[in-house]
């Protein structure tokens, strides 16, 4: 039985071109700054993001953590959304390792936080308060249906931050999905933030790795933070080589994943017992609700698994499917057929 794995774009396998690039990569010790492939990749990533420098890290979680620890000192505060990946799913790293205080405000369904809510959360100068240091944004916003934050919104948050002497970090795990969906150059989404991290091992299909980009000074300090976390890697060109291929070959094709996701959302909307507004699916992440009381979301996941369809249950009645390089339009049709059958017979 062929498995159609819609759990995440993290399940993507490296392309033949990536395997070839890894095989041929010129290597050295990157902790000594001597891996030519890492150096080439970090420069390339920084140029793509419109920043001075880049730093290869192990994962998206490490990218966000390195940035937050570099921006903030112990006892300082970060403003971030209540549905952000950093708040929900990064094991409380900023508090556990940095003594940094998360200040949570509501994410709107489109992944934004209201400017007035951000402004109200910024602390005044008072001995009782932690010091606000940083605002974090997420683009695309995973838990908010993979929605894309616009350049204008990001600029408005950055202007607010600047007027209060704060920095902005962008969790751009899927920043290229946002750029492709909005039809803008990725630099329009990064031009006003102080740091951005993006992932190689999601829609871009590389096996491992994320990158942090920012000013030369920021990245020099972030390099030190990465070392503290044990993230200094030696012949890391084996990772960077697939990252170069990812940036060169895998960005434009993300549009296909978005078309497949919309097709999936439209199909789900036609299945009785499931609820979704297909217009809410802007990129490659499809969230939908189970509105039937004949089975639970967990049971639905189990039943679909038996028939070769894998997905995530993200709440008592909420489910998520993600399209990616390993999924074609025929897989979408097959998944919808099975979903319809399971819902009909449950
Ligand atoms: N998200 C993963 C896992 O949480 C399950 C997924 O499948 O969506 N930022 C955002 C917005 C993310 O979605 C993720 C991963 C990360 C950061 C963390 O990246 P990794 O997994 O590389 O640490």
Short mmCIF file of C-alpha atoms and ligand atoms in Angstrom, two decimals:
data_model
loop_
_atom_site.label_atom_id
_atom_site.label_comp_id
_atom_site.label_asym_id
_atom_site.label_seq_id
_atom_site.Cartn_x
_atom_site.Cartn_y
_atom_site.Cartn_z
CA UNK A 1 0.00 0.00 0.00
CA UNK A 2 1.38 3.44 -0.94
CA UNK A 3 1.49 5.82 2.03
CA UNK A 4 0.31 9.37 1.37
CA UNK A 5 2.03 11.26 4.15
CA UNK A 6 0.33 14.60 4.76
CA UNK A 7 1.52 15.03 8.36
CA UNK A 8 4.08 17.70 7.53
CA UNK A 9 6.42 19.08 4.89
CA UNK A 10 9.20 17.95 7.23
CA UNK A 11 8.79 14.40 5.88
CA UNK A 12 10.18 15.41 2.48
CA UNK A 13 13.23 13.45 1.34
CA UNK A 14 16.26 15.03 -0.34
CA UNK A 15 16.06 15.27 -4.12
CA UNK A 16 18.53 13.36 -6.36
CA UNK A 17 20.28 16.71 -7.06
CA UNK A 18 20.75 17.25 -3.32
CA UNK A 19 22.25 13.79 -2.82
CA UNK A 20 24.62 14.51 -5.67
CA UNK A 21 25.57 17.90 -4.19
CA UNK A 22 26.21 16.34 -0.78
CA UNK A 23 28.40 13.65 -2.37
CA UNK A 24 30.51 16.22 -4.17
CA UNK A 25 30.66 18.86 -1.42
CA UNK A 26 34.04 20.36 -0.59
CA UNK A 27 34.41 20.14 3.21
CA UNK A 28 36.41 21.58 6.11
CA UNK A 29 36.06 22.30 9.83
CA UNK A 30 33.29 24.89 10.15
CA UNK A 31 34.04 25.66 13.82
CA UNK A 32 37.36 26.98 12.44
CA UNK A 33 35.38 28.77 9.69
CA UNK A 34 37.05 26.47 7.14
CA UNK A 35 34.16 24.67 5.45
CA UNK A 36 33.95 26.28 1.99
CA UNK A 37 30.47 24.89 1.31
CA UNK A 38 29.08 26.28 4.58
CA UNK A 39 30.71 29.65 3.88
CA UNK A 40 29.24 29.75 0.38
CA UNK A 41 25.82 28.73 1.64
CA UNK A 42 25.70 31.22 4.53
CA UNK A 43 26.66 34.05 2.14
CA UNK A 44 24.01 32.91 -0.35
CA UNK A 45 21.30 32.67 2.33
CA UNK A 46 22.14 36.14 3.69
CA UNK A 47 22.00 37.64 0.18
CA UNK A 48 18.62 35.99 -0.44
CA UNK A 49 17.28 37.51 2.78
CA UNK A 50 18.87 40.93 2.13
CA UNK A 51 21.00 40.69 5.28
CA UNK A 52 24.74 41.04 5.90
CA UNK A 53 25.44 37.56 7.25
CA UNK A 54 24.00 34.09 7.79
CA UNK A 55 24.52 31.20 10.20
CA UNK A 56 23.67 27.55 9.57
CA UNK A 57 21.91 25.90 12.50
CA UNK A 58 20.55 22.42 13.11
CA UNK A 59 16.82 23.15 13.20
CA UNK A 60 14.11 25.79 13.17
CA UNK A 61 13.86 25.45 16.94
CA UNK A 62 17.58 26.14 17.30
CA UNK A 63 17.34 29.08 14.88
CA UNK A 64 14.65 30.79 16.94
CA UNK A 65 16.40 30.00 20.21
CA UNK A 66 19.80 31.27 19.01
CA UNK A 67 18.16 34.53 17.90
CA UNK A 68 16.12 35.07 21.07
CA UNK A 69 19.14 34.31 23.30
CA UNK A 70 21.24 36.71 21.22
CA UNK A 71 18.68 39.54 21.34
CA UNK A 72 17.74 39.21 25.02
CA UNK A 73 19.44 39.01 28.42
CA UNK A 74 18.07 37.15 31.48
CA UNK A 75 14.90 38.70 32.88
CA UNK A 76 14.05 40.48 29.65
CA UNK A 77 10.80 39.95 27.85
CA UNK A 78 9.69 38.80 24.39
CA UNK A 79 6.26 39.66 22.97
CA UNK A 80 4.89 36.83 20.83
CA UNK A 81 1.62 35.31 19.67
CA UNK A 82 -0.33 32.78 21.70
CA UNK A 83 -0.46 30.47 18.68
CA UNK A 84 3.17 30.93 17.67
CA UNK A 85 5.33 27.87 17.19
CA UNK A 86 7.97 29.34 19.51
CA UNK A 87 5.47 29.67 22.36
CA UNK A 88 3.66 26.38 21.80
CA UNK A 89 6.19 23.90 20.51
CA UNK A 90 9.77 24.84 21.30
CA UNK A 91 9.88 23.29 24.77
CA UNK A 92 10.03 26.67 26.53
CA UNK A 93 13.66 27.03 25.43
CA UNK A 94 13.85 30.79 25.97
CA UNK A 95 12.83 30.38 29.63
CA UNK A 96 14.64 27.11 30.26
CA UNK A 97 17.98 28.21 28.85
CA UNK A 98 17.86 32.02 28.82
CA UNK A 99 15.71 33.09 31.77
CA UNK A 100 13.70 35.07 29.21
CA UNK A 101 10.08 35.92 29.88
CA UNK A 102 7.48 35.26 27.15
CA UNK A 103 4.65 37.83 27.03
CA UNK A 104 1.83 36.26 25.08
CA UNK A 105 -0.81 38.19 23.16
CA UNK A 106 -3.57 36.92 20.88
CA UNK A 107 -2.86 35.87 17.34
CA UNK A 108 -5.66 36.84 14.98
CA UNK A 109 -6.89 34.10 12.59
CA UNK A 110 -4.59 35.54 9.87
CA UNK A 111 -1.50 35.11 12.06
CA UNK A 112 -1.10 38.80 12.88
CA UNK A 113 -1.13 40.36 16.33
CA UNK A 114 -3.01 43.66 16.57
CA UNK A 115 -0.68 46.65 16.72
CA UNK A 116 -2.64 48.06 19.65
CA UNK A 117 -2.25 44.76 21.53
CA UNK A 118 1.50 44.78 20.89
CA UNK A 119 1.78 48.38 22.01
CA UNK A 120 -0.21 47.69 25.17
CA UNK A 121 2.11 44.79 26.00
CA UNK A 122 5.29 46.89 25.82
CA UNK A 123 6.42 47.57 29.39
CA UNK A 124 7.00 51.00 30.80
CA UNK A 125 10.05 51.80 32.87
CA UNK A 126 9.14 50.53 36.32
CA UNK A 127 11.22 48.48 38.72
CA UNK A 128 8.42 45.90 39.01
CA UNK A 129 8.39 45.02 35.31
CA UNK A 130 10.62 42.87 33.15
CA UNK A 131 12.21 44.89 30.34
CA UNK A 132 10.65 44.36 26.92
CA UNK A 133 13.39 43.65 24.37
CA UNK A 134 11.97 41.78 21.39
CA UNK A 135 8.86 41.13 19.28
CA UNK A 136 8.59 37.79 17.42
CA UNK A 137 6.52 37.24 14.27
CA UNK A 138 5.90 34.00 12.35
CA UNK A 139 5.56 33.78 8.55
CA UNK A 140 3.85 31.71 7.28
CA UNK A 141 1.90 31.24 10.46
CA UNK A 142 1.66 27.51 11.07
CA UNK A 143 -1.23 27.34 13.57
CA UNK A 144 -3.13 30.13 11.80
CA UNK A 145 -3.79 28.04 8.67
CA UNK A 146 -0.37 28.69 7.13
CA UNK A 147 -1.39 32.29 6.48
CA UNK A 148 1.13 34.74 5.02
CA UNK A 149 1.95 38.02 6.78
CA UNK A 150 2.28 40.88 4.26
CA UNK A 151 5.30 43.18 3.88
CA UNK A 152 3.13 46.12 4.99
CA UNK A 153 2.11 44.39 8.22
CA UNK A 154 5.67 43.35 9.05
CA UNK A 155 6.91 46.89 8.35
CA UNK A 156 4.24 48.34 10.64
CA UNK A 157 5.29 46.05 13.52
CA UNK A 158 8.95 46.93 12.90
CA UNK A 159 8.15 50.67 12.95
CA UNK A 160 6.34 50.23 16.26
CA UNK A 161 9.27 48.24 17.63
CA UNK A 162 11.74 50.86 16.53
CA UNK A 163 9.75 53.65 18.14
CA UNK A 164 10.15 51.79 21.46
CA UNK A 165 13.78 50.75 20.96
CA UNK A 166 12.88 47.07 20.48
CA UNK A 167 14.10 44.48 17.97
CA UNK A 168 12.03 42.16 15.77
CA UNK A 169 12.76 38.49 15.08
CA UNK A 170 10.91 36.67 12.31
CA UNK A 171 10.36 32.91 12.55
CA UNK A 172 10.39 32.41 8.80
CA UNK A 173 10.42 28.61 8.91
CA UNK A 174 8.23 28.78 5.75
CA UNK A 175 9.15 32.30 4.58
CA UNK A 176 9.44 31.19 0.94
CA UNK A 177 5.90 29.81 1.05
CA UNK A 178 4.78 33.29 2.14
CA UNK A 179 6.78 35.03 -0.62
CA UNK A 180 5.47 32.66 -3.32
CA UNK A 181 1.86 32.93 -2.11
CA UNK A 182 1.99 36.75 -1.96
CA UNK A 183 3.93 37.03 -5.22
CA UNK A 184 6.62 39.22 -3.61
CA UNK A 185 10.39 39.00 -3.36
CA UNK A 186 11.31 37.39 -0.04
CA UNK A 187 13.33 40.50 0.88
CA UNK A 188 10.11 42.49 1.11
CA UNK A 189 9.21 40.22 4.02
CA UNK A 190 12.57 40.52 5.76
CA UNK A 191 13.66 44.12 5.02
CA UNK A 192 12.45 45.57 8.31
CA UNK A 193 13.26 42.76 10.76
CA UNK A 194 16.50 42.48 12.74
CA UNK A 195 16.79 38.71 12.45
CA UNK A 196 15.09 35.98 10.45
CA UNK A 197 15.39 32.21 10.60
CA UNK A 198 14.18 29.92 7.82
CA UNK A 199 14.11 26.16 7.38
CA UNK A 200 15.72 24.03 4.69
CA UNK A 201 14.08 20.82 5.80
CA UNK A 202 10.41 21.71 5.30
CA UNK A 203 8.98 22.61 1.89
CA UNK A 204 12.48 23.06 0.45
CA UNK A 205 13.05 19.31 0.99
CA UNK A 206 16.60 19.37 2.35
CA UNK A 207 17.29 16.65 4.93
CA UNK A 208 18.49 18.88 7.81
CA UNK A 209 19.07 22.47 8.72
CA UNK A 210 17.88 26.05 9.13
CA UNK A 211 19.58 29.40 8.70
CA UNK A 212 19.63 32.58 10.76
CA UNK A 213 20.30 35.88 8.98
CA UNK A 214 20.93 39.38 10.31
CA UNK A 215 23.59 42.09 10.57
CA UNK A 216 27.27 41.06 10.64
CA UNK A 217 27.47 42.04 14.29
CA UNK A 218 24.33 40.10 15.22
CA UNK A 219 25.48 36.94 13.44
CA UNK A 220 28.93 37.10 15.08
CA UNK A 221 27.20 37.06 18.45
CA UNK A 222 24.69 34.41 17.30
CA UNK A 223 27.63 32.21 16.28
CA UNK A 224 28.82 32.36 19.87
CA UNK A 225 25.32 31.54 21.15
CA UNK A 226 25.13 28.56 18.79
CA UNK A 227 28.42 27.30 20.25
CA UNK A 228 27.03 27.63 23.79
CA UNK A 229 24.11 25.43 22.72
CA UNK A 230 26.47 22.79 21.34
CA UNK A 231 25.52 23.68 17.78
CA UNK A 232 29.01 24.25 16.40
CA UNK A 233 29.32 21.65 13.64
CA UNK A 234 32.46 20.42 11.92
CA UNK A 235 32.17 19.25 8.27
CA UNK A 236 28.72 20.80 8.05
CA UNK A 237 29.14 21.28 4.31
CA UNK A 238 27.23 18.00 3.95
CA UNK A 239 24.21 19.91 5.26
CA UNK A 240 24.97 23.20 3.51
CA UNK A 241 25.35 21.49 0.12
CA UNK A 242 21.73 20.38 0.15
CA UNK A 243 20.78 23.88 1.34
CA UNK A 244 22.41 25.41 -1.74
CA UNK A 245 20.45 23.07 -4.00
CA UNK A 246 17.29 23.87 -2.02
CA UNK A 247 17.69 27.60 -2.58
CA UNK A 248 18.58 27.17 -6.24
CA UNK A 249 15.96 24.63 -7.25
CA UNK A 250 13.16 24.22 -4.72
CA UNK A 251 11.68 27.67 -4.08
CA UNK A 252 9.55 28.33 -7.17
CA UNK A 253 7.94 24.88 -7.08
CA UNK A 254 6.29 25.71 -3.72
CA UNK A 255 3.47 27.17 -5.85
CA UNK A 256 2.52 23.57 -6.76
CA UNK A 257 2.14 22.72 -3.08
CA UNK A 258 -0.19 25.69 -2.65
CA UNK A 259 -2.34 24.61 -5.61
CA UNK A 260 -2.52 21.08 -4.19
CA UNK A 261 -3.42 22.41 -0.74
CA UNK A 262 -6.27 24.48 -2.18
CA UNK A 263 -7.53 21.45 -4.13
CA UNK A 264 -7.41 19.43 -0.92
CA UNK A 265 -9.28 22.14 1.03
CA UNK A 266 -11.96 22.40 -1.67
CA UNK A 267 -12.40 18.61 -1.63
CA UNK A 268 -12.66 18.52 2.16
CA UNK A 269 -15.33 21.23 2.03
CA UNK A 270 -17.51 18.85 -0.04
CA UNK A 271 -17.32 15.97 2.48
CA UNK A 272 -20.24 15.84 4.95
CA UNK A 273 -19.05 15.86 8.56
CA UNK A 274 -15.96 17.97 7.80
CA UNK A 275 -15.78 21.74 7.83
CA UNK A 276 -13.34 24.16 6.23
CA UNK A 277 -13.36 27.49 4.42
CA UNK A 278 -11.11 26.73 1.43
CA UNK A 279 -10.40 30.45 0.96
CA UNK A 280 -8.49 30.28 4.26
CA UNK A 281 -5.89 27.97 2.70
CA UNK A 282 -3.30 30.40 1.37
CA UNK A 283 -0.20 28.19 1.33
CA UNK A 284 0.57 24.49 1.94
CA UNK A 285 -1.09 23.96 5.33
CA UNK A 286 -4.71 22.80 5.52
CA UNK A 287 -6.53 22.83 8.85
CA UNK A 288 -10.09 21.51 9.06
CA UNK A 289 -12.70 20.63 11.67
CA UNK A 290 -14.50 17.39 12.32
CA UNK A 291 -18.16 18.27 12.92
CA UNK A 292 -19.56 14.75 13.16
CA UNK A 293 -20.09 13.07 16.53
CA UNK A 294 -19.86 9.58 15.04
CA UNK A 295 -16.10 9.46 15.56
CA UNK A 296 -13.36 11.50 17.22
CA UNK A 297 -10.53 13.25 15.40
CA UNK A 298 -8.10 10.69 16.82
CA UNK A 299 -10.25 7.83 15.53
CA UNK A 300 -10.36 9.49 12.12
CA UNK A 301 -6.55 9.67 12.08
CA UNK A 302 -6.37 5.95 12.99
CA UNK A 303 -8.90 4.93 10.34
CA UNK A 304 -7.14 6.95 7.64
CA UNK A 305 -3.77 5.53 8.72
CA UNK A 306 -5.09 2.01 8.11
CA UNK A 307 -5.88 3.07 4.55
CA UNK A 308 -2.51 4.70 3.88
CA UNK A 309 -3.31 8.37 4.61
CA UNK A 310 -1.31 10.06 7.35
CA UNK A 311 -2.25 13.39 8.96
CA UNK A 312 -2.04 15.16 12.32
CA UNK A 313 -4.78 15.70 14.86
CA UNK A 314 -4.10 19.10 16.48
CA UNK A 315 -7.08 19.34 18.84
CA UNK A 316 -10.19 17.40 19.91
CA UNK A 317 -11.87 18.12 16.56
CA UNK A 318 -9.10 19.83 14.59
CA UNK A 319 -6.92 18.16 11.97
CA UNK A 320 -4.01 19.24 9.78
CA UNK A 321 -2.74 18.14 6.41
CA UNK A 322 0.34 19.62 4.71
CA UNK A 323 1.25 19.36 1.03
CA UNK A 324 4.86 19.08 -0.14
CA UNK A 325 7.36 17.88 -2.73
CA UNK A 326 6.40 14.23 -2.16
CA UNK A 327 2.69 14.84 -2.90
CA UNK A 328 1.21 15.11 -6.40
CA UNK A 329 -2.31 16.09 -7.45
CA UNK A 330 -3.13 12.37 -7.88
CA UNK A 331 -2.26 11.87 -4.18
CA UNK A 332 -4.67 14.66 -3.27
CA UNK A 333 -7.47 12.95 -5.20
CA UNK A 334 -6.63 9.59 -3.62
CA UNK A 335 -6.57 11.10 -0.12
CA UNK A 336 -9.92 12.83 -0.71
CA UNK A 337 -11.48 9.59 -1.96
CA UNK A 338 -10.36 7.72 1.18
CA UNK A 339 -11.43 10.59 3.44
CA UNK A 340 -14.88 10.65 1.83
CA UNK A 341 -15.20 6.86 2.18
CA UNK A 342 -14.16 6.84 5.86
CA UNK A 343 -16.52 9.71 6.71
CA UNK A 344 -19.38 7.97 4.88
CA UNK A 345 -18.98 4.64 6.57
CA UNK A 346 -18.02 5.85 10.08
N1 LIG B 1 6.93 22.70 12.78
C1 LIG B 1 6.68 21.30 12.60
C2 LIG B 1 6.52 20.57 13.93
O1 LIG B 1 6.21 21.43 14.97
C3 LIG B 1 5.54 19.51 14.00
C4 LIG B 1 5.54 21.12 11.64
O2 LIG B 1 5.33 19.98 11.23
O3 LIG B 1 4.87 22.09 11.27
N2 LIG B 1 8.73 27.39 13.31
C5 LIG B 1 7.62 26.94 12.70
C6 LIG B 1 6.62 27.91 12.19
C7 LIG B 1 7.43 25.56 12.52
O4 LIG B 1 6.32 25.12 11.93
C8 LIG B 1 8.41 24.66 13.00
C9 LIG B 1 8.25 23.17 12.86
C10 LIG B 1 9.55 25.19 13.64
C11 LIG B 1 9.68 26.56 13.77
C12 LIG B 1 10.63 24.31 14.22
O5 LIG B 1 11.38 23.68 13.25
P1 LIG B 1 12.22 22.34 13.60
O6 LIG B 1 11.23 21.22 13.60
O7 LIG B 1 13.21 22.28 12.49
O8 LIG B 1 12.87 22.55 14.91
#
